[in-house]
Amino acid sequence: MKVPMVDMLAGYPPIKEEIENAVKAVFNKANFILGEEVRKFEAEFAAHNGAKHCVGVANGTDALRMAYIAAGIKPGDEIITSPFTFIATSETISQVGAVPVFADIDPVTFNLDPKSVEKKITPKTKAIVPVHLYGLPCDMDAFMALARKHDLIVIEDTAQAFTGKYKPAGGDWKYLGTLGHCGTFSFFPAKNLGAFGDGGAVTTNDQKIYDTLIQLRNHGSKVRYHHEMEGFNSRLDTVQAAVLSIRLKHVEGWTEMRNQVAAKYAKNLEGVCVTPVVPANARHSFNYYTIRFDSKSKRDNAQKHLTEQGIANQIYYPIALHLQEAYRHLGGKRGDLPVCDEVMDTVFSLPMYPELTDGQIKTVTDAVKESAGVRI
Ligand SMILES: Cc1ncc(COP(=O)(O)O)c(C=O)c1O
């Protein structure tokens, strides 16, 4: 049985009519640029997350770039982040003239390691960007403590982790993206809240960051042809906002379904490989489901076996950022971030979407077991 990595159409039939009506309404009004659907979605998204403000932007990459600028990052500043993420997190750091500094990751969660981050702090450090990888919350208590101690800004890259939650010590559960100074989100179709094209957002409780973002996304202007600064053309599209408002109503249910798929994967794979570990103070949003083997050869063997059976799979990420050609000038090499080096050689991700059936889950886990020589 072929199993895809994601199936965008599987969840579509129950909401098809509602979405098509919402999209037609935008077509009929022709309010394509910053129409009222954008403001409506921003209000709903902020309310869902418990954030004061939300600014809808063109994609999750622009969300990061504009969040850095709005948070006051200046050329020459250093921003510490994970080497084990998509390049959008770090390319945008360079694009605002700052310098990405990669710290090592935690061997269990694969998220940025606060202890390694602290060692990388210099007088030039201005911000930390924890990336909630695959949907699993970072150790936000530790990052916020570091930020207070060293007067740093924390921008959470929440592209993969919308609906993930974290319970700070002594506090109530909070949605990811609301623990730092701002959170950035991607609505790329394969994300937990996917648009029918590109989309993104930044949430913040900081009025000044919000006001700046509102200008930045629209050429630096609040009033047409009055530009207080240079900005970008990076507005959330009105058609996408209309789609997102409808999908937002279902997203919690989809995350529950993802968690159920994850629990079944974990049960079937017990003793075969390492499955995701979710700390007690975290709710995983399972944008990806990533397993780990005790050697590269076992990982490569499992991956090859799944591919031969028509089961989609992917390594997120096969070459960590400190080893990428694009960052050769930073001088990173194997051995600098040893945990990351080892993790990238031993993980890969299985198909993950809310509607995966028990039959599909069994097909996937049977193939992983076969590759490991485990009797089915
Ligand atoms: C961790 C992370 N940050 C940022 C992005 C960028 O989002 P977008 O594709 O919407 O620009 C992605 C997209 O995959 C991502 O995974």
mmCIF file of C-alpha atoms and ligand atoms in Angstrom:
data_model
loop_
_atom_site.group_PDB
_atom_site.id
_atom_site.type_symbol
_atom_site.label_atom_id
_atom_site.label_comp_id
_atom_site.label_asym_id
_atom_site.label_seq_id
_atom_site.Cartn_x
_atom_site.Cartn_y
_atom_site.Cartn_z
ATOM 1 C CA MET A 1 0.000 0.000 0.000
ATOM 2 C CA LYS A 2 1.372 3.422 -0.984
ATOM 3 C CA VAL A 3 1.295 5.961 1.851
ATOM 4 C CA PRO A 4 1.893 9.660 1.125
ATOM 5 C CA MET A 5 3.735 12.020 3.488
ATOM 6 C CA VAL A 6 0.656 14.262 3.698
ATOM 7 C CA ASP A 7 -2.743 14.097 2.009
ATOM 8 C CA MET A 8 -4.086 17.607 1.558
ATOM 9 C CA LEU A 9 -7.378 16.417 0.134
ATOM 10 C CA ALA A 10 -8.231 13.912 2.886
ATOM 11 C CA GLY A 11 -9.747 16.529 5.207
ATOM 12 C CA TYR A 12 -11.296 18.625 2.441
ATOM 13 C CA PRO A 13 -14.740 17.074 1.691
ATOM 14 C CA PRO A 14 -16.437 18.032 5.025
ATOM 15 C CA ILE A 15 -15.442 21.705 4.654
ATOM 16 C CA LYS A 16 -15.449 21.995 0.845
ATOM 17 C CA GLU A 17 -18.741 23.875 0.548
ATOM 18 C CA GLU A 18 -17.967 26.308 3.349
ATOM 19 C CA ILE A 19 -14.559 27.096 1.901
ATOM 20 C CA GLU A 20 -15.829 27.503 -1.649
ATOM 21 C CA ASN A 21 -18.544 29.893 -0.453
ATOM 22 C CA ALA A 22 -16.030 31.949 1.526
ATOM 23 C CA VAL A 23 -13.669 32.157 -1.452
ATOM 24 C CA LYS A 24 -16.515 33.088 -3.820
ATOM 25 C CA ALA A 25 -17.534 35.879 -1.433
ATOM 26 C CA VAL A 26 -14.040 37.375 -1.767
ATOM 27 C CA PHE A 27 -14.210 37.049 -5.559
ATOM 28 C CA ASN A 28 -17.592 38.770 -5.614
ATOM 29 C CA LYS A 29 -16.405 41.637 -3.410
ATOM 30 C CA ALA A 30 -13.020 41.823 -5.176
ATOM 31 C CA ASN A 31 -11.472 43.056 -1.905
ATOM 32 C CA PHE A 32 -8.309 41.107 -2.651
ATOM 33 C CA ILE A 33 -5.742 43.231 -0.794
ATOM 34 C CA LEU A 34 -6.145 43.534 2.999
ATOM 35 C CA GLY A 35 -9.883 42.874 2.781
ATOM 36 C CA GLU A 36 -11.970 42.509 5.939
ATOM 37 C CA GLU A 37 -11.368 38.726 5.910
ATOM 38 C CA VAL A 38 -7.734 39.463 6.794
ATOM 39 C CA ARG A 39 -8.696 41.535 9.852
ATOM 40 C CA LYS A 40 -11.268 38.892 10.838
ATOM 41 C CA PHE A 41 -8.738 36.063 10.636
ATOM 42 C CA GLU A 42 -6.105 38.088 12.521
ATOM 43 C CA ALA A 43 -8.568 38.688 15.364
ATOM 44 C CA GLU A 44 -9.572 35.003 15.455
ATOM 45 C CA PHE A 45 -5.969 33.776 15.346
ATOM 46 C CA ALA A 46 -4.879 36.156 18.141
ATOM 47 C CA ALA A 47 -7.885 35.125 20.264
ATOM 48 C CA HIS A 48 -7.229 31.420 19.679
ATOM 49 C CA ASN A 49 -3.633 31.781 20.858
ATOM 50 C CA GLY A 50 -4.308 34.197 23.689
ATOM 51 C CA ALA A 51 -2.100 36.837 22.047
ATOM 52 C CA LYS A 52 -2.942 40.549 22.011
ATOM 53 C CA HIS A 53 -2.080 41.090 18.371
ATOM 54 C CA CYS A 54 -1.722 39.163 15.126
ATOM 55 C CA VAL A 55 -0.408 40.502 11.817
ATOM 56 C CA GLY A 56 -1.126 38.405 8.738
ATOM 57 C CA VAL A 57 1.761 38.293 6.272
ATOM 58 C CA ALA A 58 2.629 36.576 2.990
ATOM 59 C CA ASN A 59 4.466 33.525 4.433
ATOM 60 C CA GLY A 60 6.376 32.213 7.431
ATOM 61 C CA THR A 61 9.718 33.386 6.046
ATOM 62 C CA ASP A 62 8.559 37.008 5.788
ATOM 63 C CA ALA A 63 7.039 36.628 9.268
ATOM 64 C CA LEU A 64 10.538 35.899 10.621
ATOM 65 C CA ARG A 65 12.268 38.628 8.611
ATOM 66 C CA MET A 66 9.794 41.309 9.657
ATOM 67 C CA ALA A 67 9.680 40.087 13.269
ATOM 68 C CA TYR A 68 13.463 40.514 13.490
ATOM 69 C CA ILE A 69 13.254 44.074 12.180
ATOM 70 C CA ALA A 70 10.226 45.001 14.295
ATOM 71 C CA ALA A 71 11.918 43.608 17.409
ATOM 72 C CA GLY A 72 14.822 45.995 16.806
ATOM 73 C CA ILE A 73 17.501 43.729 15.320
ATOM 74 C CA LYS A 74 20.178 45.839 13.630
ATOM 75 C CA PRO A 75 23.006 45.010 11.186
ATOM 76 C CA GLY A 76 25.921 43.362 13.008
ATOM 77 C CA ASP A 77 23.765 41.933 15.820
ATOM 78 C CA GLU A 78 24.114 38.237 16.572
ATOM 79 C CA ILE A 79 21.079 35.970 16.813
ATOM 80 C CA ILE A 80 21.470 32.502 18.291
ATOM 81 C CA THR A 81 19.338 29.765 16.788
ATOM 82 C CA SER A 82 19.157 26.083 15.957
ATOM 83 C CA PRO A 83 21.229 24.500 13.182
ATOM 84 C CA PHE A 84 18.544 21.818 12.912
ATOM 85 C CA THR A 85 15.739 23.711 11.185
ATOM 86 C CA PHE A 86 14.648 24.900 7.764
ATOM 87 C CA ILE A 87 16.934 27.614 6.352
ATOM 88 C CA ALA A 88 14.113 30.195 6.542
ATOM 89 C CA THR A 89 14.957 30.643 10.237
ATOM 90 C CA SER A 90 18.534 31.728 9.525
ATOM 91 C CA GLU A 91 18.523 33.172 5.982
ATOM 92 C CA THR A 92 16.220 35.908 7.258
ATOM 93 C CA ILE A 93 18.708 36.700 10.042
ATOM 94 C CA SER A 94 21.386 37.367 7.403
ATOM 95 C CA GLN A 95 18.906 39.251 5.223
ATOM 96 C CA VAL A 96 18.371 41.868 7.953
ATOM 97 C CA GLY A 97 22.158 42.274 8.222
ATOM 98 C CA ALA A 98 22.519 40.268 11.432
ATOM 99 C CA VAL A 99 24.656 37.162 11.961
ATOM 100 C CA PRO A 100 23.177 33.713 12.653
ATOM 101 C CA VAL A 101 25.017 31.867 15.412
ATOM 102 C CA PHE A 102 24.224 28.166 15.630
ATOM 103 C CA ALA A 103 24.152 26.431 19.018
ATOM 104 C CA ASP A 104 23.801 22.694 19.590
ATOM 105 C CA ILE A 105 20.547 20.788 20.069
ATOM 106 C CA ASP A 106 19.167 18.527 22.778
ATOM 107 C CA PRO A 107 19.687 14.797 22.052
ATOM 108 C CA VAL A 108 16.174 13.857 23.207
ATOM 109 C CA THR A 109 13.925 16.629 21.874
ATOM 110 C CA PHE A 110 16.200 17.717 18.960
ATOM 111 C CA ASN A 111 15.314 21.306 19.918
ATOM 112 C CA LEU A 112 17.818 24.084 20.607
ATOM 113 C CA ASP A 113 19.773 23.357 23.823
ATOM 114 C CA PRO A 114 19.684 26.304 26.297
ATOM 115 C CA LYS A 115 23.030 25.284 27.827
ATOM 116 C CA SER A 116 24.742 25.419 24.444
ATOM 117 C CA VAL A 117 22.998 28.736 23.701
ATOM 118 C CA GLU A 118 24.349 30.308 26.898
ATOM 119 C CA LYS A 119 27.907 29.422 25.852
ATOM 120 C CA LYS A 120 27.412 31.281 22.542
ATOM 121 C CA ILE A 121 26.226 34.565 24.079
ATOM 122 C CA THR A 122 28.577 37.522 23.360
ATOM 123 C CA PRO A 123 28.187 41.299 23.822
ATOM 124 C CA LYS A 124 26.782 41.360 20.256
ATOM 125 C CA THR A 125 24.006 38.863 20.957
ATOM 126 C CA LYS A 126 20.571 40.506 20.697
ATOM 127 C CA ALA A 127 18.119 37.632 20.321
ATOM 128 C CA ILE A 128 17.465 33.925 20.626
ATOM 129 C CA VAL A 129 15.239 32.136 18.126
ATOM 130 C CA PRO A 130 13.985 28.829 19.525
ATOM 131 C CA VAL A 131 12.401 26.694 16.793
ATOM 132 C CA HIS A 132 9.668 24.350 18.020
ATOM 133 C CA LEU A 133 10.851 21.568 15.738
ATOM 134 C CA TYR A 134 8.268 19.145 14.288
ATOM 135 C CA GLY A 135 5.699 20.767 16.661
ATOM 136 C CA LEU A 136 7.455 19.943 19.936
ATOM 137 C CA PRO A 137 7.830 22.887 22.357
ATOM 138 C CA CYS A 138 11.317 24.130 23.220
ATOM 139 C CA ASP A 139 12.411 24.546 26.843
ATOM 140 C CA MET A 140 10.877 28.015 27.032
ATOM 141 C CA ASP A 141 11.453 28.475 30.784
ATOM 142 C CA ALA A 142 15.178 28.167 30.174
ATOM 143 C CA PHE A 143 15.165 30.503 27.164
ATOM 144 C CA MET A 144 13.110 33.168 28.921
ATOM 145 C CA ALA A 145 15.437 32.972 31.958
ATOM 146 C CA LEU A 146 18.455 33.427 29.658
ATOM 147 C CA ALA A 147 16.732 36.349 27.958
ATOM 148 C CA ARG A 148 16.054 38.073 31.287
ATOM 149 C CA LYS A 149 19.608 37.464 32.486
ATOM 150 C CA HIS A 150 21.268 38.788 29.305
ATOM 151 C CA ASP A 151 18.602 41.288 28.174
ATOM 152 C CA LEU A 152 17.794 39.438 24.946
ATOM 153 C CA ILE A 153 14.745 39.255 22.702
ATOM 154 C CA VAL A 154 13.077 35.869 22.141
ATOM 155 C CA ILE A 155 11.370 35.238 18.819
ATOM 156 C CA GLU A 156 9.720 31.822 18.624
ATOM 157 C CA ASP A 157 9.773 30.203 15.191
ATOM 158 C CA THR A 158 6.404 28.480 15.468
ATOM 159 C CA ALA A 159 6.117 27.581 11.757
ATOM 160 C CA GLN A 160 5.835 23.857 12.546
ATOM 161 C CA ALA A 161 4.091 24.149 15.881
ATOM 162 C CA PHE A 162 0.763 25.948 15.736
ATOM 163 C CA THR A 163 -1.547 24.380 18.395
ATOM 164 C CA GLY A 164 1.463 23.163 20.355
ATOM 165 C CA LYS A 165 1.358 24.241 24.008
ATOM 166 C CA TYR A 166 3.797 24.715 26.862
ATOM 167 C CA LYS A 167 3.228 24.972 30.602
ATOM 168 C CA PRO A 168 5.750 27.337 32.180
ATOM 169 C CA ALA A 169 6.845 26.408 35.724
ATOM 170 C CA GLY A 170 4.175 27.681 38.107
ATOM 171 C CA GLY A 171 2.037 29.023 35.237
ATOM 172 C CA ASP A 172 -0.874 27.991 33.029
ATOM 173 C CA TRP A 173 -0.652 26.258 29.668
ATOM 174 C CA LYS A 174 0.147 28.676 26.841
ATOM 175 C CA TYR A 175 0.089 28.319 23.088
ATOM 176 C CA LEU A 176 3.498 28.293 21.449
ATOM 177 C CA GLY A 177 4.388 31.631 19.947
ATOM 178 C CA THR A 178 3.014 33.523 22.970
ATOM 179 C CA LEU A 179 5.837 32.835 25.428
ATOM 180 C CA GLY A 180 8.543 35.038 23.878
ATOM 181 C CA HIS A 181 8.373 38.619 22.573
ATOM 182 C CA CYS A 182 6.775 37.420 19.367
ATOM 183 C CA GLY A 183 5.892 34.204 17.576
ATOM 184 C CA THR A 184 6.056 33.602 13.845
ATOM 185 C CA PHE A 185 3.797 31.180 11.967
ATOM 186 C CA SER A 186 3.603 29.601 8.516
ATOM 187 C CA PHE A 187 0.382 28.643 6.766
ATOM 188 C CA PHE A 188 2.189 26.715 4.011
ATOM 189 C CA PRO A 189 -0.345 24.061 2.902
ATOM 190 C CA ALA A 190 1.390 21.141 4.676
ATOM 191 C CA LYS A 191 1.457 22.917 8.050
ATOM 192 C CA ASN A 192 -1.078 22.145 10.818
ATOM 193 C CA LEU A 193 -3.080 25.182 9.737
ATOM 194 C CA GLY A 194 -2.473 25.176 6.001
ATOM 195 C CA ALA A 195 -3.770 27.750 3.538
ATOM 196 C CA PHE A 196 -4.525 27.033 -0.119
ATOM 197 C CA GLY A 197 -1.259 28.722 -1.015
ATOM 198 C CA ASP A 198 1.290 30.672 1.016
ATOM 199 C CA GLY A 199 0.496 32.569 4.191
ATOM 200 C CA GLY A 200 2.023 33.503 7.521
ATOM 201 C CA ALA A 201 1.535 35.543 10.674
ATOM 202 C CA VAL A 202 3.304 37.131 13.610
ATOM 203 C CA THR A 203 1.708 37.325 17.051
ATOM 204 C CA THR A 204 2.871 39.614 19.840
ATOM 205 C CA ASN A 205 1.676 41.324 23.004
ATOM 206 C CA ASP A 206 3.989 44.273 22.341
ATOM 207 C CA GLN A 207 2.185 47.307 20.906
ATOM 208 C CA LYS A 208 5.354 48.791 19.379
ATOM 209 C CA ILE A 209 6.312 45.549 17.615
ATOM 210 C CA TYR A 210 2.728 45.252 16.349
ATOM 211 C CA ASP A 211 2.608 48.835 15.022
ATOM 212 C CA THR A 212 5.933 48.338 13.223
ATOM 213 C CA LEU A 213 4.811 45.052 11.673
ATOM 214 C CA ILE A 214 1.605 46.637 10.357
ATOM 215 C CA GLN A 215 3.771 49.154 8.523
ATOM 216 C CA LEU A 216 6.514 46.763 7.441
ATOM 217 C CA ARG A 217 4.145 44.385 5.649
ATOM 218 C CA ASN A 218 2.734 47.246 3.591
ATOM 219 C CA HIS A 219 5.740 49.211 2.285
ATOM 220 C CA GLY A 220 6.325 50.988 5.592
ATOM 221 C CA SER A 221 3.012 52.827 5.484
ATOM 222 C CA LYS A 222 -0.138 53.025 7.562
ATOM 223 C CA VAL A 223 -1.718 55.654 5.344
ATOM 224 C CA ARG A 224 -1.405 55.182 1.591
ATOM 225 C CA TYR A 225 1.643 56.953 0.079
ATOM 226 C CA HIS A 226 2.870 58.082 3.519
ATOM 227 C CA HIS A 227 5.975 56.020 4.284
ATOM 228 C CA GLU A 228 7.536 56.384 7.719
ATOM 229 C CA MET A 229 10.014 53.640 6.845
ATOM 230 C CA GLU A 230 10.891 51.266 4.040
ATOM 231 C CA GLY A 231 8.995 48.015 4.189
ATOM 232 C CA PHE A 232 7.909 45.054 2.113
ATOM 233 C CA ASN A 233 4.983 43.882 0.042
ATOM 234 C CA SER A 234 4.064 41.035 2.373
ATOM 235 C CA ARG A 235 0.377 41.045 3.175
ATOM 236 C CA LEU A 236 -1.681 37.959 3.943
ATOM 237 C CA ASP A 237 -3.822 37.416 0.842
ATOM 238 C CA THR A 238 -7.564 37.966 1.439
ATOM 239 C CA VAL A 239 -8.554 34.687 -0.255
ATOM 240 C CA GLN A 240 -6.135 32.806 1.996
ATOM 241 C CA ALA A 241 -7.466 34.597 5.079
ATOM 242 C CA ALA A 242 -11.003 33.476 4.178
ATOM 243 C CA VAL A 243 -9.795 29.863 3.859
ATOM 244 C CA LEU A 244 -7.790 30.064 7.089
ATOM 245 C CA SER A 245 -10.763 31.341 9.138
ATOM 246 C CA ILE A 246 -12.697 28.203 8.234
ATOM 247 C CA ARG A 247 -9.814 25.797 8.733
ATOM 248 C CA LEU A 248 -8.992 27.429 12.097
ATOM 249 C CA LYS A 249 -12.311 26.113 13.490
ATOM 250 C CA HIS A 250 -11.150 22.535 12.817
ATOM 251 C CA VAL A 251 -7.480 22.733 13.688
ATOM 252 C CA GLU A 252 -7.740 21.638 17.329
ATOM 253 C CA GLY A 253 -9.591 18.482 16.261
ATOM 254 C CA TRP A 254 -6.940 17.804 13.616
ATOM 255 C CA THR A 255 -4.173 18.184 16.208
ATOM 256 C CA GLU A 256 -5.976 15.669 18.438
ATOM 257 C CA MET A 257 -6.099 13.272 15.480
ATOM 258 C CA ARG A 258 -2.375 13.830 14.833
ATOM 259 C CA ASN A 259 -1.677 13.000 18.491
ATOM 260 C CA GLN A 260 -3.705 9.798 18.147
ATOM 261 C CA VAL A 261 -1.747 8.796 15.046
ATOM 262 C CA ALA A 262 1.466 9.512 16.979
ATOM 263 C CA ALA A 263 0.351 7.340 19.905
ATOM 264 C CA LYS A 264 -0.362 4.427 17.526
ATOM 265 C CA TYR A 265 2.997 4.835 15.795
ATOM 266 C CA ALA A 266 4.739 4.880 19.202
ATOM 267 C CA LYS A 267 2.925 1.749 20.386
ATOM 268 C CA ASN A 268 3.720 -0.200 17.202
ATOM 269 C CA LEU A 269 7.361 0.893 17.187
ATOM 270 C CA GLU A 270 8.140 0.275 20.848
ATOM 271 C CA GLY A 271 11.572 -1.327 21.155
ATOM 272 C CA VAL A 272 12.252 -0.940 17.416
ATOM 273 C CA CYS A 273 13.522 2.639 17.276
ATOM 274 C CA VAL A 274 13.373 5.842 19.335
ATOM 275 C CA THR A 275 9.990 7.560 19.025
ATOM 276 C CA PRO A 276 9.225 11.200 19.985
ATOM 277 C CA VAL A 277 9.500 12.011 23.682
ATOM 278 C CA VAL A 278 6.948 14.581 24.858
ATOM 279 C CA PRO A 279 7.801 16.234 28.202
ATOM 280 C CA ALA A 280 4.971 16.528 30.771
ATOM 281 C CA ASN A 281 4.839 20.316 30.316
ATOM 282 C CA ALA A 282 4.407 20.113 26.537
ATOM 283 C CA ARG A 283 1.648 19.427 24.018
ATOM 284 C CA HIS A 284 3.119 18.299 20.699
ATOM 285 C CA SER A 285 1.328 19.438 17.544
ATOM 286 C CA PHE A 286 2.922 16.675 15.426
ATOM 287 C CA ASN A 287 3.423 18.536 12.197
ATOM 288 C CA TYR A 288 6.043 15.840 11.593
ATOM 289 C CA TYR A 289 6.592 12.438 13.216
ATOM 290 C CA THR A 290 10.311 11.723 13.470
ATOM 291 C CA ILE A 291 11.985 8.511 14.592
ATOM 292 C CA ARG A 292 15.608 7.867 15.458
ATOM 293 C CA PHE A 293 17.887 4.846 15.034
ATOM 294 C CA ASP A 294 21.086 3.984 16.842
ATOM 295 C CA SER A 295 23.198 4.200 13.680
ATOM 296 C CA LYS A 296 23.204 5.913 10.307
ATOM 297 C CA SER A 297 23.260 2.577 8.497
ATOM 298 C CA LYS A 298 20.107 1.408 10.287
ATOM 299 C CA ARG A 299 18.394 4.715 9.480
ATOM 300 C CA ASP A 300 19.460 4.566 5.820
ATOM 301 C CA ASN A 301 18.342 0.946 5.599
ATOM 302 C CA ALA A 302 14.899 1.712 7.059
ATOM 303 C CA GLN A 303 14.446 4.695 4.800
ATOM 304 C CA LYS A 304 15.398 2.678 1.708
ATOM 305 C CA HIS A 305 13.016 -0.106 2.685
ATOM 306 C CA LEU A 306 10.071 2.290 3.145
ATOM 307 C CA THR A 307 10.799 4.004 -0.155
ATOM 308 C CA GLU A 308 10.876 0.636 -1.955
ATOM 309 C CA GLN A 309 7.435 -0.153 -0.479
ATOM 310 C CA GLY A 310 5.970 3.139 -1.747
ATOM 311 C CA ILE A 311 5.866 4.679 1.740
ATOM 312 C CA ALA A 312 6.808 8.349 1.638
ATOM 313 C CA ASN A 313 9.406 9.532 4.124
ATOM 314 C CA GLN A 314 11.773 12.452 4.539
ATOM 315 C CA ILE A 315 14.799 13.476 6.552
ATOM 316 C CA TYR A 316 14.156 16.777 8.305
ATOM 317 C CA TYR A 317 16.994 17.844 7.915
ATOM 318 C CA PRO A 318 19.721 15.905 6.094
ATOM 319 C CA ILE A 319 22.354 18.680 6.257
ATOM 320 C CA ALA A 320 22.272 20.880 9.335
ATOM 321 C CA LEU A 321 22.618 24.584 8.683
ATOM 322 C CA HIS A 322 26.133 25.008 10.128
ATOM 323 C CA LEU A 323 27.349 22.541 7.467
ATOM 324 C CA GLN A 324 25.516 24.099 4.512
ATOM 325 C CA GLU A 325 27.422 25.691 1.631
ATOM 326 C CA ALA A 326 25.423 28.899 2.265
ATOM 327 C CA TYR A 327 27.146 29.231 5.664
ATOM 328 C CA ARG A 328 30.650 28.221 4.644
ATOM 329 C CA HIS A 329 31.792 31.774 5.496
ATOM 330 C CA LEU A 330 30.855 31.140 9.149
ATOM 331 C CA GLY A 331 33.422 28.330 9.269
ATOM 332 C CA GLY A 332 31.169 25.602 10.702
ATOM 333 C CA LYS A 333 32.412 22.032 10.438
ATOM 334 C CA ARG A 334 31.492 18.561 11.637
ATOM 335 C CA GLY A 335 32.294 18.147 15.297
ATOM 336 C CA ASP A 336 31.418 21.749 16.251
ATOM 337 C CA LEU A 337 27.867 20.791 17.217
ATOM 338 C CA PRO A 338 28.248 17.076 17.911
ATOM 339 C CA VAL A 339 24.692 16.329 19.035
ATOM 340 C CA CYS A 340 23.247 17.895 15.915
ATOM 341 C CA ASP A 341 25.721 16.020 13.693
ATOM 342 C CA GLU A 342 24.654 12.728 15.198
ATOM 343 C CA VAL A 343 20.923 13.427 15.173
ATOM 344 C CA MET A 344 20.846 14.476 11.507
ATOM 345 C CA ASP A 345 22.515 11.167 10.586
ATOM 346 C CA THR A 346 20.079 8.972 12.489
ATOM 347 C CA VAL A 347 16.553 10.431 12.101
ATOM 348 C CA PHE A 348 13.858 10.436 9.492
ATOM 349 C CA SER A 349 10.164 11.295 9.423
ATOM 350 C CA LEU A 350 7.177 9.088 8.663
ATOM 351 C CA PRO A 351 3.923 10.071 6.926
ATOM 352 C CA MET A 352 1.865 12.305 9.248
ATOM 353 C CA TYR A 353 -1.570 13.825 8.731
ATOM 354 C CA PRO A 354 -4.788 13.684 10.770
ATOM 355 C CA GLU A 355 -6.679 11.230 8.545
ATOM 356 C CA LEU A 356 -4.045 8.444 8.417
ATOM 357 C CA THR A 357 -5.947 5.171 8.877
ATOM 358 C CA ASP A 358 -5.035 2.310 11.209
ATOM 359 C CA GLY A 359 -4.267 0.232 8.095
ATOM 360 C CA GLN A 360 -1.865 2.854 6.772
ATOM 361 C CA ILE A 361 -0.220 3.218 10.186
ATOM 362 C CA LYS A 362 0.310 -0.551 10.360
ATOM 363 C CA THR A 363 1.735 -0.623 6.826
ATOM 364 C CA VAL A 364 4.254 2.060 7.797
ATOM 365 C CA THR A 365 5.290 0.539 11.119
ATOM 366 C CA ASP A 366 5.461 -2.988 9.673
ATOM 367 C CA ALA A 367 7.899 -1.690 7.072
ATOM 368 C CA VAL A 368 10.042 -0.035 9.756
ATOM 369 C CA LYS A 369 10.023 -3.276 11.758
ATOM 370 C CA GLU A 370 10.927 -5.373 8.697
ATOM 371 C CA SER A 371 13.890 -3.105 8.010
ATOM 372 C CA ALA A 372 15.072 -3.687 11.577
ATOM 373 C CA GLY A 373 14.659 -7.452 11.290
ATOM 374 C CA VAL A 374 11.786 -7.490 13.823
ATOM 375 C CA ARG A 375 9.117 -10.152 13.370
ATOM 376 C CA ILE A 376 5.706 -8.717 12.463
HETATM 377 C C1 LIG B 1 10.905 26.026 10.992
HETATM 378 C C2 LIG B 1 10.408 26.815 9.817
HETATM 379 N N1 LIG B 1 10.532 28.161 9.810
HETATM 380 C C3 LIG B 1 10.091 28.903 8.796
HETATM 381 C C4 LIG B 1 9.487 28.332 7.688
HETATM 382 C C5 LIG B 1 9.070 29.200 6.560
HETATM 383 O O1 LIG B 1 7.701 29.205 6.303
HETATM 384 P P1 LIG B 1 7.139 29.518 4.842
HETATM 385 O O2 LIG B 1 7.369 28.320 3.984
HETATM 386 O O3 LIG B 1 5.682 29.812 5.068
HETATM 387 O O4 LIG B 1 7.864 30.725 4.336
HETATM 388 C C6 LIG B 1 9.309 26.956 7.652
HETATM 389 C C7 LIG B 1 8.664 26.321 6.490
HETATM 390 O O5 LIG B 1 8.718 25.162 6.246
HETATM 391 C C8 LIG B 1 9.781 26.170 8.733
HETATM 392 O O6 LIG B 1 9.651 24.824 8.736
#
